[in-house]
DNA sequence: CGCGCTCTTGACGAACATCAAGCTCCGTGG
DNA sequence: CCACGGAGCTTGATGTTCGTCAAGAGCGCG
């Protein structure tokens, strides 16, 4: 249990920022969320936060670090379906879907805040507007899923990779978590390949291709965008699907 | 405006059935939904129900026919991100996302029931449990998006095609809208190719492959599943992601 | 020092796209 | 009645993208 509410509020800052990019968040709503928080947990890179097939009784929000949702196939292959940044709920959907149809893993060391489902039910009974905002967050996940789907179906591997770089940068930048055209993103090429849906051998060549074309440099944990316009153009990136517009929801 | 509430209730039967596959639906909740219905519309096959970039003020539910969500690319290519059956909301997410980040098209002639967003807001204020059920519906869409993503990234075209057949059959069958191992699905190979993320030439060869392997026959508008176990096995289909379990949400 | 993880490179093959052409079916108009 | 045209389906030939296999390099860590 978390007893220091000031600490919780601090860890929830990226989350509040994410919501405020889309709508206003009342002080009472903000307090209600902080009070619904339960535990603070830590997960090491490479470990699983939630397992496919399990039935979580609380939802997890990333306060620090990078997480992903993925499905492991019988062949041993893996496909990421989402990458989560600080401020993202990784399994808010388990609140209503009940059973996990995929796993959640830590891409880096993570600090997590949990929210018991029974408290989320109470929020839906007392705070209709806040409920719509939480609903909205899961809809944003769905919008990103669709964008990835379009990429997987109709874009080449270099385009999808460039698109992912644009997306992560746009999301981090909107939260104030990225420098200008530069962000820390310490994931392995294997994880990146699992996100883009290609082999590790090929992601390596794709990254070289993007570098040779003067678009990005991906060096260890740091990504540098050398030419945003060219990168976004090549990726056909349009951030509309991120719905970063403050308006009543 | 719809004045005949009995007619509305009739058109909403697949929708109520879809919900009841996941939770109980109270008589008051059912009535509240029927009363929130607005217009009954018809769309011809090939026309668009909702355009990318628009800001709908009401959400649409498919009462009869088949619809799809898709993104059109500058190259002229198209990628479907969802296929909607009777009982499905095609753009419930526009209620909170406000701006459409993709289009919705009619795959066949469609009968549509609309729900003004302002009435949906009122539902969220008066019916918390019903709100969670509507939220759940959008989460189911998200779960299907993820399943398609995994297929696009890690399965072959024949596997994805087989998987789609399994999914559509499972969804139709659960609603009582399919015969045993057989369902009516009158979409063109071009539309199917756009769903699976391949060319029309290749989808044609894939369908021949599935037929030669004794898995399915796709003849015009009718799909016959010749060997469910082999088909589901080849597609690695597991209907867990459809969350067809009646339990409190 | 040696092990394992990550990244890198080359050679080869499979899956799929593209281009081009011809087919069937069906509705429309003469 | 048939000619015409368009939409959808089918087939063959060829090229590109990406996967697989294999090997090795760099590097941190015990």
Coordinates of C-alpha atoms (C1' of nucleotides) in Angstrom, one line a residue:
Chain A
X1 CA 0.0 0.0 0.0
X2 CA 1.1 3.5 -0.7
X3 CA 0.8 5.9 2.2
X4 CA 2.5 8.9 0.9
X5 CA -0.1 10.5 -1.4
X6 CA 2.3 13.3 -2.4
X7 CA 4.7 10.6 -3.8
X8 CA 1.8 9.0 -5.7
X9 CA 0.8 12.4 -7.2
X10 CA 4.4 12.9 -8.3
X11 CA 4.5 9.5 -10.0
X12 CA 1.2 10.2 -11.7
X13 CA 2.3 13.5 -13.3
X14 CA 2.9 12.0 -16.7
X15 CA -0.5 10.4 -16.5
X16 CA -2.2 13.6 -15.6
X17 CA -0.2 15.3 -18.4
X18 CA -1.4 12.7 -20.9
X19 CA -5.0 13.3 -20.0
X20 CA -4.7 17.1 -20.0
X21 CA -3.4 16.9 -23.6
X22 CA -7.0 15.7 -24.4
X23 CA -9.3 17.4 -21.9
X24 CA -9.5 19.3 -18.7
X25 CA -9.0 17.3 -15.5
X26 CA -10.8 18.5 -12.4
X27 CA -9.0 18.7 -9.0
X28 CA -11.6 16.3 -7.6
X29 CA -11.0 13.9 -10.4
X30 CA -7.3 14.1 -10.0
X31 CA -7.7 13.4 -6.3
X32 CA -10.0 10.5 -6.9
X33 CA -7.5 8.9 -9.1
X34 CA -4.6 9.4 -6.7
X35 CA -6.8 7.9 -3.9
X36 CA -7.6 4.9 -6.1
X37 CA -4.0 4.0 -6.4
X38 CA -2.9 0.9 -4.5
X39 CA 0.6 -0.3 -4.8
X40 CA 3.9 0.9 -6.1
X41 CA 5.9 -1.9 -7.8
X42 CA 9.2 -2.4 -9.6
X43 CA 9.9 -4.7 -12.5
X44 CA 13.3 -5.5 -14.0
X45 CA 13.8 -5.2 -17.7
X46 CA 12.8 -8.4 -19.4
X47 CA 10.4 -9.6 -16.8
X48 CA 6.6 -9.8 -17.3
X49 CA 4.1 -7.5 -15.5
X50 CA 1.1 -9.5 -16.6
X51 CA 0.8 -12.9 -18.2
X52 CA -1.5 -14.0 -21.0
X53 CA -4.4 -16.0 -19.6
X54 CA -4.3 -14.4 -16.2
X55 CA -7.1 -12.5 -14.6
X56 CA -5.7 -9.4 -13.0
X57 CA -7.6 -7.8 -10.1
X58 CA -5.8 -4.5 -10.5
X59 CA -4.6 -2.5 -13.5
X60 CA -1.1 -1.2 -13.9
X61 CA 0.1 2.3 -14.9
X62 CA 3.7 3.0 -16.0
X63 CA 5.2 5.7 -13.9
X64 CA 8.8 5.3 -15.0
X65 CA 10.4 3.1 -17.7
X66 CA 9.1 1.4 -20.9
X67 CA 6.7 -1.5 -21.2
X68 CA 5.2 -3.4 -24.0
X69 CA 2.2 -5.7 -24.8
X70 CA 3.0 -8.8 -26.8
X71 CA 1.9 -12.2 -27.8
X72 CA 4.2 -15.1 -27.8
X73 CA 3.6 -17.7 -30.6
X74 CA 4.2 -21.4 -30.4
X75 CA 7.0 -21.0 -32.9
X76 CA 8.9 -18.9 -30.3
X77 CA 8.3 -15.8 -32.3
X78 CA 6.9 -12.7 -30.6
X79 CA 4.8 -9.8 -31.8
X80 CA 4.5 -6.6 -29.9
X81 CA 1.1 -4.9 -30.1
X82 CA 1.9 -1.8 -28.1
X83 CA 4.8 0.1 -26.5
X84 CA 4.0 2.0 -23.4
X85 CA 5.6 5.1 -22.0
X86 CA 5.4 6.8 -18.6
X87 CA 1.8 7.9 -18.0
X88 CA 0.3 4.9 -19.9
X89 CA -2.0 2.3 -18.4
X90 CA -0.7 -1.0 -19.7
X91 CA -3.7 -3.1 -18.9
X92 CA -6.6 -0.8 -18.1
X93 CA -8.6 -3.0 -20.5
X94 CA -8.3 -6.0 -18.1
X95 CA -10.6 -4.1 -15.8
X96 CA -13.5 -5.0 -18.2
X97 CA -12.1 -7.8 -20.4
X98 CA -11.2 -9.7 -17.2
X99 CA -8.9 -12.3 -18.8
X100 CA -5.7 -11.2 -20.5
X101 CA -5.5 -12.2 -24.1
X102 CA -1.8 -11.1 -24.3
X103 CA 1.1 -10.5 -22.0
X104 CA 2.7 -7.3 -20.7
X105 CA 6.5 -7.1 -20.4
X106 CA 9.0 -4.6 -19.1
X107 CA 11.3 -3.3 -21.9
X108 CA 13.4 -1.5 -19.3
X109 CA 13.3 -1.4 -15.5
X110 CA 9.8 0.0 -14.6
X111 CA 8.1 1.7 -11.8
X112 CA 4.4 0.8 -11.7
X113 CA 1.4 2.1 -9.9
X114 CA -1.6 -0.3 -9.5
X115 CA -5.3 0.4 -9.3
X116 CA -7.6 -2.3 -7.9
X117 CA -10.5 -3.0 -10.3
X118 CA -13.1 -2.6 -7.5
X119 CA -12.0 0.9 -7.0
X120 CA -12.2 1.6 -10.8
X121 CA -15.8 0.3 -10.6
X122 CA -16.5 2.9 -7.9
X123 CA -14.9 5.6 -10.1
X124 CA -17.3 4.7 -12.9
X125 CA -20.2 5.0 -10.5
X126 CA -19.2 8.4 -9.0
X127 CA -17.3 10.2 -11.8
X128 CA -18.9 9.9 -15.2
X129 CA -16.6 12.4 -16.9
X130 CA -13.5 10.7 -15.4
X131 CA -14.9 7.4 -16.6
X132 CA -15.1 8.8 -20.1
X133 CA -11.5 9.9 -19.8
X134 CA -10.3 6.5 -18.8
X135 CA -12.4 5.0 -21.6
X136 CA -10.7 7.5 -23.9
X137 CA -7.3 6.2 -22.9
X138 CA -8.2 2.7 -24.1
X139 CA -9.6 4.2 -27.3
X140 CA -6.2 5.9 -27.9
X141 CA -4.6 2.5 -27.5
X142 CA -7.1 1.2 -30.1
X143 CA -6.2 4.1 -32.5
X144 CA -2.5 3.2 -32.2
X145 CA -3.4 -0.4 -32.9
X146 CA -5.1 0.6 -36.1
X147 CA -2.2 2.8 -37.2
X148 CA 0.2 -0.1 -36.6
X149 CA -2.2 -2.4 -38.5
X150 CA -2.2 -0.1 -41.6
X151 CA 1.6 0.0 -41.4
X152 CA 1.9 -3.8 -41.1
X153 CA -0.4 -4.3 -44.1
X154 CA 0.7 -1.6 -46.5
X155 CA 4.1 -0.1 -45.5
X156 CA 7.6 -1.5 -45.9
X157 CA 9.8 -2.4 -43.0
X158 CA 11.8 0.9 -43.3
X159 CA 8.6 2.8 -43.4
X160 CA 7.1 1.1 -40.3
X161 CA 10.4 1.6 -38.4
X162 CA 10.4 5.3 -39.3
X163 CA 6.8 5.5 -38.4
X164 CA 7.4 4.0 -35.0
X165 CA 10.3 6.5 -34.3
X166 CA 7.9 9.4 -35.3
X167 CA 5.2 8.0 -33.0
X168 CA 7.3 7.5 -29.9
X169 CA 8.9 10.9 -30.4
X170 CA 5.5 12.6 -30.8
X171 CA 4.2 10.9 -27.7
X172 CA 7.3 11.6 -25.6
X173 CA 7.5 15.2 -26.8
X174 CA 3.9 15.9 -26.0
X175 CA 4.6 14.9 -22.4
X176 CA 7.7 16.9 -22.3
X177 CA 9.8 13.8 -22.0
X178 CA 12.0 14.3 -25.1
X179 CA 14.6 16.7 -26.2
X180 CA 14.4 18.4 -29.6
X181 CA 14.6 15.6 -32.2
X182 CA 16.2 13.3 -29.7
X183 CA 15.0 10.8 -27.1
X184 CA 16.3 8.1 -24.9
X185 CA 14.9 4.8 -26.0
X186 CA 17.0 1.9 -24.7
X187 CA 15.4 -1.2 -26.3
X188 CA 17.2 -4.0 -28.1
X189 CA 17.1 -4.5 -31.8
X190 CA 15.3 -7.8 -31.1
X191 CA 12.5 -6.0 -29.3
X192 CA 12.3 -3.4 -32.1
X193 CA 12.1 -6.2 -34.6
X194 CA 9.2 -7.8 -32.6
X195 CA 7.4 -4.4 -32.8
X196 CA 7.9 -3.9 -36.5
X197 CA 7.1 -7.5 -37.3
X198 CA 10.4 -8.5 -38.9
X199 CA 13.5 -10.5 -38.1
X200 CA 16.4 -9.3 -36.0
X201 CA 18.7 -9.6 -39.0
X202 CA 16.4 -7.4 -41.1
X203 CA 15.8 -4.7 -38.5
X204 CA 19.6 -4.3 -38.4
X205 CA 19.7 -3.7 -42.1
X206 CA 16.7 -1.4 -41.9
X207 CA 18.3 0.8 -39.3
X208 CA 21.4 1.0 -41.5
X209 CA 19.2 2.0 -44.4
X210 CA 17.6 4.8 -42.4
X211 CA 20.9 6.0 -41.2
X212 CA 22.4 6.0 -44.7
X213 CA 19.5 8.0 -45.9
X214 CA 20.2 10.6 -43.3
X215 CA 17.0 10.2 -41.4
X216 CA 17.9 8.8 -38.0
X217 CA 20.7 7.6 -35.9
X218 CA 19.8 4.8 -33.4
X219 CA 22.9 4.4 -31.3
X220 CA 22.4 2.2 -28.3
X221 CA 19.8 3.8 -26.2
X222 CA 19.6 7.1 -27.9
X223 CA 17.6 8.0 -31.0
X224 CA 18.4 11.1 -33.0
X225 CA 16.1 12.4 -35.7
X226 CA 18.3 14.0 -38.3
X227 CA 15.5 15.2 -40.6
X228 CA 12.0 15.2 -39.2
X229 CA 10.3 16.2 -42.4
X230 CA 12.0 13.6 -44.5
X231 CA 11.4 11.0 -41.8
X232 CA 7.7 11.8 -41.3
X233 CA 7.3 11.9 -45.1
X234 CA 8.9 8.6 -45.7
X235 CA 6.8 7.0 -42.9
X236 CA 3.6 8.8 -44.1
X237 CA 3.4 9.9 -40.4
X238 CA 0.4 12.1 -39.5
X239 CA -0.2 12.4 -35.8
X240 CA -3.9 12.9 -36.1
X241 CA -4.4 9.3 -34.7
X242 CA -2.8 10.4 -31.4
X243 CA -5.7 12.8 -30.8
X244 CA -3.6 15.4 -29.0
X245 CA -6.4 18.0 -28.9
X246 CA -7.7 19.5 -25.7
X247 CA -11.5 19.5 -25.9
X248 CA -14.5 18.4 -23.8
X249 CA -14.9 14.6 -24.0
Chain B
X1 CA -36.3 10.0 -36.1
X2 CA -37.5 6.5 -35.3
X3 CA -41.0 6.4 -33.8
X4 CA -41.7 2.7 -33.7
X5 CA -39.7 1.5 -30.7
X6 CA -40.8 -2.1 -31.4
X7 CA -39.0 -1.9 -34.7
X8 CA -35.9 -0.4 -33.1
X9 CA -35.8 -3.2 -30.5
X10 CA -36.1 -5.7 -33.4
X11 CA -33.1 -4.2 -35.2
X12 CA -31.1 -4.1 -32.0
X13 CA -31.5 -7.8 -31.3
X14 CA -28.1 -8.8 -32.6
X15 CA -26.6 -6.0 -30.5
X16 CA -28.3 -7.2 -27.3
X17 CA -27.3 -10.7 -28.1
X18 CA -23.6 -9.6 -28.5
X19 CA -23.7 -7.9 -25.1
X20 CA -25.5 -10.8 -23.4
X21 CA -22.7 -13.1 -24.6
X22 CA -20.5 -11.1 -22.1
X23 CA -22.7 -10.0 -19.3
X24 CA -26.3 -9.6 -18.2
X25 CA -28.2 -6.7 -19.6
X26 CA -31.0 -5.3 -17.5
X27 CA -34.5 -4.5 -18.9
X28 CA -34.0 -0.9 -17.9
X29 CA -30.6 -0.8 -19.6
X30 CA -32.1 -2.3 -22.7
X31 CA -34.8 0.2 -22.8
X32 CA -32.4 3.1 -22.2
X33 CA -30.4 2.0 -25.3
X34 CA -33.5 1.7 -27.5
X35 CA -34.6 5.1 -26.4
X36 CA -31.2 6.6 -27.2
X37 CA -31.6 5.4 -30.8
X38 CA -32.1 8.2 -33.3
X39 CA -32.3 7.4 -37.0
X40 CA -32.5 4.4 -39.2
X41 CA -30.4 4.7 -42.3
X42 CA -29.5 2.7 -45.3
X43 CA -26.2 2.6 -47.2
X44 CA -25.5 0.9 -50.5
X45 CA -22.5 -1.5 -50.8
X46 CA -19.3 0.5 -51.6
X47 CA -20.5 3.7 -50.1
X48 CA -18.9 5.4 -47.0
X49 CA -20.8 5.6 -43.7
X50 CA -18.2 7.9 -42.1
X51 CA -15.2 9.7 -43.6
X52 CA -11.7 10.0 -42.2
X53 CA -11.2 13.5 -40.7
X54 CA -14.9 14.1 -40.0
X55 CA -16.4 14.8 -36.6
X56 CA -19.6 12.7 -36.2
X57 CA -22.2 13.8 -33.8
X58 CA -23.8 10.4 -33.6
X59 CA -22.4 6.9 -33.6
X60 CA -23.6 4.1 -35.9
X61 CA -24.6 0.5 -35.2
X62 CA -24.9 -2.1 -37.9
X63 CA -28.3 -3.7 -37.8
X64 CA -28.1 -5.6 -41.1
X65 CA -25.2 -6.0 -43.5
X66 CA -21.4 -5.9 -43.4
X67 CA -19.3 -2.9 -42.8
X68 CA -15.6 -2.2 -42.5
X69 CA -13.2 0.4 -41.1
X70 CA -10.3 1.3 -43.4
X71 CA -7.6 3.7 -44.2
X72 CA -6.9 4.8 -47.7
X73 CA -3.2 5.5 -48.5
X74 CA -1.9 8.2 -50.9
X75 CA -0.7 5.3 -53.1
X76 CA -4.3 4.3 -53.6
X77 CA -3.9 1.2 -51.5
X78 CA -6.3 0.4 -48.7
X79 CA -6.0 -1.4 -45.5
X80 CA -9.0 -2.6 -43.5
X81 CA -8.6 -2.5 -39.7
X82 CA -11.9 -4.1 -38.8
X83 CA -14.9 -6.0 -40.3
X84 CA -18.2 -5.3 -38.6
X85 CA -21.2 -7.6 -38.4
X86 CA -24.8 -7.0 -37.4
X87 CA -24.8 -5.9 -33.7
X88 CA -21.5 -4.1 -34.0
X89 CA -21.0 -0.4 -33.3
X90 CA -18.8 0.8 -36.2
X91 CA -17.8 4.1 -34.7
X92 CA -18.7 4.1 -31.0
X93 CA -15.1 5.4 -30.4
X94 CA -15.9 8.7 -32.3
X95 CA -18.1 9.5 -29.3
X96 CA -14.9 10.3 -27.3
X97 CA -12.2 10.5 -29.9
X98 CA -14.3 13.2 -31.7
X99 CA -12.3 13.2 -34.9
X100 CA -12.3 10.1 -37.2
X101 CA -8.8 8.8 -37.8
X102 CA -10.1 6.4 -40.4
X103 CA -13.2 5.8 -42.6
X104 CA -16.1 3.4 -42.4
X105 CA -17.4 1.8 -45.5
X106 CA -20.3 -0.5 -46.4
X107 CA -19.1 -3.9 -47.6
X108 CA -22.7 -4.9 -48.5
X109 CA -26.0 -2.9 -48.4
X110 CA -26.4 -1.9 -44.7
X111 CA -29.1 -0.9 -42.3
X112 CA -27.8 1.4 -39.6
X113 CA -29.2 2.7 -36.3
X114 CA -27.6 5.9 -35.0
X115 CA -27.1 7.2 -31.5
X116 CA -26.5 10.9 -30.9
X117 CA -23.4 11.5 -28.8
X118 CA -25.2 13.8 -26.4
X119 CA -27.5 10.9 -25.5
X120 CA -24.6 8.6 -25.0
X121 CA -23.1 11.2 -22.6
X122 CA -26.4 11.0 -20.6
X123 CA -26.2 7.2 -20.6
X124 CA -22.7 7.5 -19.0
X125 CA -24.2 9.8 -16.3
X126 CA -27.2 7.6 -15.5
X127 CA -26.1 4.0 -16.2
X128 CA -22.6 3.2 -14.9
X129 CA -22.9 -0.5 -15.6
X130 CA -24.3 0.1 -19.1
X131 CA -21.4 2.5 -19.6
X132 CA -19.0 -0.2 -18.7
X133 CA -20.7 -2.5 -21.2
X134 CA -20.3 0.1 -24.0
X135 CA -16.7 0.6 -23.0
X136 CA -16.3 -3.2 -23.2
X137 CA -17.5 -3.2 -26.8
X138 CA -14.7 -0.8 -27.8
X139 CA -12.3 -3.0 -25.8
X140 CA -13.4 -6.0 -27.9
X141 CA -12.6 -4.0 -31.0
X142 CA -9.2 -3.4 -29.5
X143 CA -8.6 -7.0 -28.8
X144 CA -9.5 -7.9 -32.4
X145 CA -7.1 -5.2 -33.6
X146 CA -4.3 -6.8 -31.6
X147 CA -5.1 -10.2 -32.9
X148 CA -4.9 -8.9 -36.5
X149 CA -1.7 -7.2 -35.6
X150 CA -0.1 -10.4 -34.4
X151 CA -1.3 -12.1 -37.6
X152 CA 0.1 -9.4 -39.8
X153 CA 3.4 -9.5 -38.1
X154 CA 4.0 -13.1 -37.6
X155 CA 1.6 -15.2 -39.8
X156 CA 1.7 -16.0 -43.5
X157 CA -1.0 -14.8 -45.8
X158 CA -2.8 -18.2 -45.9
X159 CA -2.7 -18.3 -42.1
X160 CA -4.1 -14.8 -41.8
X161 CA -6.8 -15.6 -44.3
X162 CA -7.7 -18.8 -42.5
X163 CA -7.7 -16.9 -39.2
X164 CA -10.1 -14.3 -40.6
X165 CA -12.5 -17.1 -41.7
X166 CA -12.3 -18.6 -38.2
X167 CA -13.0 -15.2 -36.5
X168 CA -15.9 -14.2 -38.7
X169 CA -17.5 -17.6 -38.3
X170 CA -17.0 -17.6 -34.5
X171 CA -18.5 -14.1 -34.2
X172 CA -21.5 -14.9 -36.5
X173 CA -22.0 -18.3 -34.9
X174 CA -22.1 -16.9 -31.4
X175 CA -24.9 -14.5 -32.5
X176 CA -26.8 -17.4 -34.1
X177 CA -26.2 -15.9 -37.6
X178 CA -24.3 -18.8 -39.1
X179 CA -25.2 -22.3 -40.1
X180 CA -22.9 -25.1 -39.0
X181 CA -19.5 -24.6 -40.7
X182 CA -21.1 -22.4 -43.3
X183 CA -21.8 -18.7 -43.5
X184 CA -22.9 -16.1 -46.0
X185 CA -20.1 -13.5 -46.5
X186 CA -20.5 -11.7 -49.8
X187 CA -17.4 -9.6 -50.0
X188 CA -15.1 -9.3 -53.0
X189 CA -11.6 -10.8 -53.2
X190 CA -10.3 -7.2 -53.4
X191 CA -11.9 -6.3 -50.0
X192 CA -10.6 -9.5 -48.6
X193 CA -7.1 -8.7 -49.8
X194 CA -7.3 -5.3 -48.2
X195 CA -8.3 -7.0 -44.9
X196 CA -5.4 -9.5 -45.0
X197 CA -2.9 -6.9 -46.2
X198 CA -2.0 -8.5 -49.6
X199 CA -2.6 -8.0 -53.3
X200 CA -5.7 -9.1 -55.1
X201 CA -3.6 -11.4 -57.2
X202 CA -2.2 -13.1 -54.1
X203 CA -5.4 -13.5 -52.2
X204 CA -6.8 -15.4 -55.2
X205 CA -3.9 -17.8 -55.0
X206 CA -4.2 -18.1 -51.2
X207 CA -7.9 -19.0 -51.5
X208 CA -6.9 -21.7 -54.1
X209 CA -4.3 -23.0 -51.7
X210 CA -6.8 -23.2 -48.8
X211 CA -9.2 -25.0 -51.0
X212 CA -6.6 -27.5 -52.3
X213 CA -5.7 -28.2 -48.8
X214 CA -9.3 -29.1 -48.1
X215 CA -9.8 -26.4 -45.5
X216 CA -12.4 -24.0 -47.0
X217 CA -14.4 -23.3 -50.1
X218 CA -15.1 -19.6 -50.7
X219 CA -17.6 -19.6 -53.5
X220 CA -19.0 -16.2 -54.3
X221 CA -20.8 -15.1 -51.2
X222 CA -20.8 -18.4 -49.3
X223 CA -17.9 -19.7 -47.2
X224 CA -17.8 -23.4 -46.3
X225 CA -15.5 -24.6 -43.6
X226 CA -14.6 -28.2 -44.6
X227 CA -12.4 -29.1 -41.7
X228 CA -12.7 -26.8 -38.7
X229 CA -9.9 -28.4 -36.6
X230 CA -7.4 -28.3 -39.5
X231 CA -8.4 -24.7 -40.3
X232 CA -8.2 -23.4 -36.8
X233 CA -4.9 -25.3 -36.3
X234 CA -3.4 -23.9 -39.5
X235 CA -4.5 -20.4 -38.4
X236 CA -3.4 -20.8 -34.8
X237 CA -6.9 -19.6 -34.0
X238 CA -7.9 -19.4 -30.3
X239 CA -11.1 -17.5 -29.7
X240 CA -10.0 -16.4 -26.3
X241 CA -9.5 -12.9 -27.6
X242 CA -13.2 -12.6 -28.5
X243 CA -14.0 -12.8 -24.8
X244 CA -17.3 -14.7 -25.2
X245 CA -17.8 -15.3 -21.5
X246 CA -20.8 -14.2 -19.6
X247 CA -19.7 -12.6 -16.3
X248 CA -20.1 -9.4 -14.3
X249 CA -18.2 -6.5 -15.9
Chain C
dC1 C1' 39.6 -15.5 -18.9
dG2 C1' 35.6 -17.1 -20.8
dC3 C1' 30.7 -16.9 -21.3
dG4 C1' 26.5 -14.9 -23.0
dC5 C1' 24.1 -11.2 -25.1
dT6 C1' 23.8 -8.0 -28.7
dC7 C1' 24.9 -6.5 -33.0
dT8 C1' 26.7 -7.3 -37.8
dT9 C1' 27.5 -9.4 -42.3
dG10 C1' 27.1 -12.7 -46.3
dA11 C1' 24.7 -16.2 -49.0
dC12 C1' 20.6 -18.3 -50.3
dG13 C1' 15.7 -19.2 -50.6
dA14 C1' 10.6 -18.3 -49.8
dA15 C1' 6.8 -15.2 -49.8
dC16 C1' 4.7 -11.8 -51.9
dA17 C1' 4.2 -7.7 -55.3
dT18 C1' 3.9 -6.2 -59.9
dC19 C1' 2.8 -6.3 -64.7
dA20 C1' 0.2 -8.1 -68.2
dA21 C1' -3.3 -10.6 -70.3
dG22 C1' -7.4 -13.1 -70.7
dC23 C1' -11.4 -15.1 -68.5
dT24 C1' -16.5 -15.3 -66.9
dC25 C1' -20.5 -13.2 -65.6
dC26 C1' -24.0 -9.9 -65.9
dG27 C1' -26.4 -5.7 -66.8
dT28 C1' -27.4 -2.3 -70.3
dG29 C1' -28.6 -0.5 -74.6
dG30 C1' -29.3 -1.0 -79.6
Chain D
dC1 C1' -31.7 -10.9 -79.9
dC2 C1' -27.0 -9.8 -79.6
dA3 C1' -23.1 -6.4 -78.9
dC4 C1' -20.8 -4.0 -75.6
dG5 C1' -18.6 -2.8 -71.4
dG6 C1' -17.4 -3.2 -66.8
dA7 C1' -16.5 -5.6 -62.5
dG8 C1' -14.6 -9.5 -60.5
dC9 C1' -11.8 -13.4 -61.0
dT10 C1' -7.8 -16.2 -62.8
dT11 C1' -3.2 -17.2 -64.7
dG12 C1' 1.8 -16.7 -66.0
dA13 C1' 6.2 -14.4 -65.8
dT14 C1' 9.4 -11.7 -63.4
dG15 C1' 11.4 -8.9 -59.6
dT16 C1' 11.7 -7.3 -54.8
dT17 C1' 11.4 -7.8 -49.9
dC18 C1' 12.2 -10.2 -46.3
dG19 C1' 13.4 -14.7 -43.7
dT20 C1' 16.6 -18.3 -42.6
dC21 C1' 21.1 -20.1 -41.9
dA22 C1' 25.6 -19.5 -40.6
dA23 C1' 29.4 -17.2 -38.8
dG24 C1' 31.9 -13.8 -36.5
dA25 C1' 32.8 -9.3 -33.9
dG26 C1' 32.3 -6.3 -29.8
dC27 C1' 31.4 -6.0 -25.1
dG28 C1' 30.0 -6.3 -20.4
dC29 C1' 30.1 -9.4 -16.5
dG30 C1' 31.1 -13.0 -13.4

